Amino acid sequence: LRIPPIRVAVRSVEKTLELAKSNAEIPIVYEDDALLVVNKPAGLAVHGGSGVSFGVIEALRHQRPQARFLELAHRLDRETSGLLLVGKKRSSLTTLHEMFRSGGKNGVPGADKRYLLLVKGRWMDQVRHVKLPLYKYLLDSGERRVRVADEGKASHTVFRLRARWKNFSLLEAELRTGRTHQIRVHLAHLGFPIAGDEKYGDFAFNREVQKAGLKRMFLHAWKMQLSHPLSGEMMHMEAPLP
């Protein structure tokens, strides 16, 4: 059991204003009594910690002080934009957690999550199933990293080619498992790093695309399909590319 050092954040007036401002920039895609779906901007953490004092969930709680329950149903990397689900009831949150964990197995319907991403290089396969085990480890600095390794956990990503140019390819990624940094590490291992990925990407390539105007990692949680956690009705949600 690893317990990180406890840090108590002092909320100044400036930090409260920053919190309110960040909250104003989070578009709501869908909302009902059970759940809230937002389109998370790139660069905003989903929760406070790891060097940031607040994130999406803190911003939502700040905006809705009357809300009795708001909890993340899953996570996105700070650099990733797109669809993020928040439970508004414990019963719906528990069901959503089971959906994301099951991957559609053991009789529990899963959530179909699709991402859009730009990679370096010419991707040739129309559809490619990547099943490479992923191992999570910590650097000496305490930073979390992931690599492909035999001792890692089973991981499955389905990539589909959507467009291809001389030096770039636009892909759609379907997550069959939900490992940390799964899409990023699978692609980097295959030699197709995501444009703008500062952890696993090609740093010289990143500098080139940054000069051309790409100021972030090109990874976006684009579409999601799942059964409503309480009614069971099928839901289709989409957040277009920024």
Coordinates of C-alpha atoms in Angstrom, one line a residue:
L1 CA 0.0 0.0 0.0
R2 CA 1.6 3.3 -1.1
I3 CA 0.2 6.4 0.5
P4 CA 1.5 9.7 -1.0
P5 CA 2.3 12.6 1.3
I6 CA -0.7 14.6 2.4
R7 CA -0.8 18.1 1.2
V8 CA -3.4 20.7 2.4
A9 CA -4.2 23.2 -0.3
V10 CA -4.9 26.8 0.8
R11 CA -7.6 28.3 -1.3
S12 CA -7.0 31.9 -1.9
V13 CA -9.4 34.3 -3.6
E14 CA -7.4 34.0 -6.8
K15 CA -7.6 30.2 -6.7
T16 CA -11.4 30.4 -6.1
L17 CA -11.7 32.7 -9.2
E18 CA -9.5 30.3 -11.2
L19 CA -11.8 27.4 -10.1
A20 CA -14.9 29.3 -11.2
K21 CA -13.3 30.2 -14.5
S22 CA -12.3 26.6 -15.3
N23 CA -15.8 25.4 -14.5
A24 CA -17.3 27.9 -16.9
E25 CA -15.2 26.4 -19.7
I26 CA -16.6 22.8 -19.2
P27 CA -19.5 22.3 -21.7
I28 CA -22.3 20.0 -20.6
V29 CA -23.2 17.4 -23.2
Y30 CA -26.0 15.6 -21.3
E31 CA -27.6 15.7 -17.9
D32 CA -30.4 14.0 -16.0
D33 CA -31.1 12.9 -12.4
A34 CA -28.6 10.0 -12.6
L35 CA -25.5 11.3 -14.4
L36 CA -23.8 14.3 -15.9
V37 CA -21.7 14.1 -19.2
V38 CA -19.2 16.9 -19.9
N39 CA -16.8 17.7 -22.7
K40 CA -13.5 18.1 -20.8
P41 CA -11.1 20.6 -22.3
A42 CA -7.4 19.5 -22.8
G43 CA -5.1 20.5 -20.0
L44 CA -7.6 20.3 -17.2
A45 CA -7.2 17.4 -14.8
V46 CA -10.2 15.3 -13.9
H47 CA -9.5 15.8 -10.1
G48 CA -7.1 17.6 -7.9
G49 CA -3.7 16.0 -6.9
S50 CA -0.4 15.3 -8.5
G51 CA 0.6 19.0 -8.5
V52 CA -2.8 20.5 -9.2
S53 CA -5.2 21.8 -6.5
F54 CA -8.4 21.3 -8.5
G55 CA -9.9 19.6 -11.5
V56 CA -13.2 18.9 -13.3
I57 CA -14.9 17.3 -10.3
E58 CA -13.9 20.1 -7.9
A59 CA -15.0 22.7 -10.4
L60 CA -18.4 21.0 -10.8
R61 CA -18.9 20.8 -7.0
H62 CA -17.9 24.5 -6.7
Q63 CA -20.6 25.4 -9.3
R64 CA -23.2 23.2 -7.7
P65 CA -22.9 23.6 -3.9
Q66 CA -26.4 22.2 -3.5
A67 CA -25.5 18.9 -5.2
R68 CA -25.5 16.1 -2.7
F69 CA -23.4 13.7 -4.8
L70 CA -21.0 14.2 -7.7
E71 CA -18.3 11.6 -8.4
L72 CA -16.2 10.6 -11.4
A73 CA -17.4 7.5 -13.2
H74 CA -14.1 7.1 -15.0
R75 CA -11.0 9.2 -15.9
L76 CA -9.3 10.9 -18.7
D77 CA -5.6 12.0 -18.8
R78 CA -5.1 15.7 -18.2
E79 CA -4.0 16.2 -21.8
T80 CA -7.0 14.3 -23.3
S81 CA -10.2 16.1 -24.2
G82 CA -13.7 14.8 -24.6
L83 CA -16.5 12.9 -23.0
L84 CA -16.3 12.4 -19.2
L85 CA -19.1 10.9 -17.1
V86 CA -20.0 12.0 -13.6
G87 CA -22.4 10.1 -11.4
K88 CA -25.1 12.1 -9.5
K89 CA -26.4 9.1 -7.5
R90 CA -24.4 6.4 -5.8
S91 CA -26.6 3.7 -7.5
S92 CA -25.8 5.1 -10.9
L93 CA -22.1 5.5 -10.1
T94 CA -21.9 1.9 -9.0
T95 CA -23.5 0.7 -12.2
L96 CA -21.3 2.9 -14.4
H97 CA -18.2 1.5 -12.6
E98 CA -19.3 -2.0 -13.3
M99 CA -19.8 -1.2 -17.0
F100 CA -16.4 0.3 -17.4
R101 CA -14.7 -2.6 -15.6
S102 CA -16.6 -5.4 -17.3
G103 CA -15.7 -4.5 -20.9
G104 CA -19.0 -6.2 -21.9
K105 CA -18.1 -9.5 -20.2
N106 CA -19.7 -11.6 -17.4
G107 CA -23.2 -10.6 -18.4
V108 CA -22.6 -6.9 -17.6
P109 CA -23.0 -4.6 -20.7
G110 CA -20.0 -2.5 -21.3
A111 CA -19.5 1.0 -22.6
D112 CA -18.3 1.5 -26.2
K113 CA -15.7 4.3 -26.0
R114 CA -14.2 5.7 -29.2
Y115 CA -11.3 8.2 -29.4
L116 CA -9.9 10.3 -32.3
L117 CA -6.1 10.8 -32.5
L118 CA -3.4 11.9 -34.9
V119 CA -0.2 9.9 -35.1
K120 CA 3.2 10.3 -36.8
G121 CA 3.6 8.1 -39.9
R122 CA 1.5 6.3 -42.5
W123 CA -0.8 3.7 -40.8
M124 CA -1.7 1.1 -43.5
D125 CA -4.3 -1.2 -41.8
Q126 CA -8.0 -0.4 -42.1
V127 CA -8.6 -2.2 -38.8
R128 CA -6.0 -3.5 -36.4
H129 CA -6.4 -5.3 -33.1
V130 CA -3.6 -4.5 -30.7
K131 CA -3.2 -6.9 -27.7
L132 CA -0.1 -5.9 -25.8
P133 CA 0.2 -6.3 -22.0
L134 CA 0.9 -3.1 -20.2
Y135 CA 3.0 -2.7 -17.0
K136 CA 2.6 0.3 -14.7
Y137 CA 5.6 1.5 -12.8
L138 CA 7.0 4.7 -11.1
L139 CA 10.0 6.8 -12.0
D140 CA 12.4 7.8 -9.3
S141 CA 10.6 11.2 -9.2
G142 CA 7.3 9.3 -8.4
E143 CA 5.8 10.0 -11.8
R144 CA 3.6 7.2 -13.1
R145 CA 4.6 5.5 -16.4
V146 CA 3.5 2.5 -18.4
R147 CA 5.3 0.3 -20.8
V148 CA 4.6 -2.9 -22.9
A149 CA 5.9 -5.9 -20.9
D150 CA 5.1 -9.6 -20.6
E151 CA 4.4 -9.2 -16.8
G152 CA 1.9 -6.5 -17.5
K153 CA -1.9 -6.7 -17.6
A154 CA -3.8 -7.8 -20.6
S155 CA -4.8 -4.8 -22.8
H156 CA -6.8 -4.6 -26.0
T157 CA -7.2 -1.6 -28.3
V158 CA -8.9 -1.7 -31.8
F159 CA -7.6 1.0 -34.2
R160 CA -9.4 2.0 -37.4
L161 CA -7.9 4.2 -40.1
R162 CA -10.0 7.3 -40.8
A163 CA -7.6 9.4 -43.0
R164 CA -4.0 9.3 -44.1
W165 CA -1.5 11.8 -45.4
K166 CA 2.2 11.8 -46.2
N167 CA 3.5 12.0 -42.6
F168 CA 0.3 11.7 -40.5
S169 CA -2.6 9.4 -40.0
L170 CA -5.9 10.0 -38.3
L171 CA -7.1 7.0 -36.3
E172 CA -10.1 6.0 -34.3
A173 CA -9.4 3.9 -31.2
E174 CA -11.8 1.6 -29.5
L175 CA -10.9 0.6 -25.9
R176 CA -11.7 -3.0 -25.1
T177 CA -9.8 -2.6 -21.8
G178 CA -9.2 0.5 -19.8
R179 CA -5.6 0.5 -18.7
T180 CA -3.6 3.6 -17.8
H181 CA -2.3 5.4 -20.9
Q182 CA -3.3 2.4 -23.0
I183 CA -3.8 4.1 -26.3
R184 CA -0.7 6.2 -26.0
V185 CA 1.6 3.4 -25.0
H186 CA 0.3 0.9 -27.6
L187 CA 0.9 3.4 -30.4
A188 CA 4.3 4.5 -29.2
H189 CA 5.4 0.9 -28.9
L190 CA 4.2 0.3 -32.5
G191 CA 6.2 3.3 -33.8
F192 CA 3.2 5.6 -34.3
P193 CA 3.4 8.1 -31.5
I194 CA 0.5 10.5 -30.9
A195 CA 1.2 14.1 -32.0
G196 CA 1.9 16.3 -29.0
D197 CA 2.3 13.4 -26.5
E198 CA 5.0 14.7 -24.1
K199 CA 5.3 11.4 -22.2
Y200 CA 5.5 8.8 -24.8
G201 CA 5.8 10.7 -28.1
D202 CA 8.5 11.7 -30.5
F203 CA 9.9 14.9 -29.0
A204 CA 11.5 16.3 -32.2
F205 CA 8.2 15.6 -34.1
N206 CA 6.3 17.3 -31.3
R207 CA 8.4 20.4 -31.7
E208 CA 7.6 20.5 -35.4
V209 CA 3.9 20.2 -35.0
Q210 CA 3.9 22.7 -32.2
K211 CA 5.5 25.2 -34.6
A212 CA 2.8 24.4 -37.1
G213 CA 0.1 25.3 -34.5
L214 CA -0.7 22.1 -32.5
K215 CA -0.4 23.2 -28.8
R216 CA -1.7 20.0 -27.2
M217 CA -1.8 16.3 -27.5
F218 CA -4.1 15.2 -30.3
L219 CA -6.2 12.6 -28.4
H220 CA -9.9 13.2 -28.0
A221 CA -12.7 11.1 -26.4
W222 CA -15.0 11.4 -29.3
K223 CA -18.0 9.1 -28.9
M224 CA -19.6 6.8 -26.3
Q225 CA -22.4 4.4 -26.3
L226 CA -23.8 2.7 -23.2
S227 CA -26.9 1.7 -21.4
H228 CA -28.3 4.3 -19.0
P229 CA -27.3 3.1 -15.5
L230 CA -30.8 3.3 -14.1
S231 CA -33.3 3.0 -17.0
G232 CA -31.3 0.7 -19.3
E233 CA -32.1 2.9 -22.3
M234 CA -29.3 3.0 -24.9
M235 CA -27.4 6.3 -24.9
H236 CA -25.3 7.7 -27.8
M237 CA -23.1 10.7 -27.0
E238 CA -20.7 12.6 -29.1
A239 CA -18.2 15.5 -28.6
P240 CA -16.8 16.8 -31.9
L241 CA -13.1 17.6 -32.2
P242 CA -12.2 20.9 -30.7

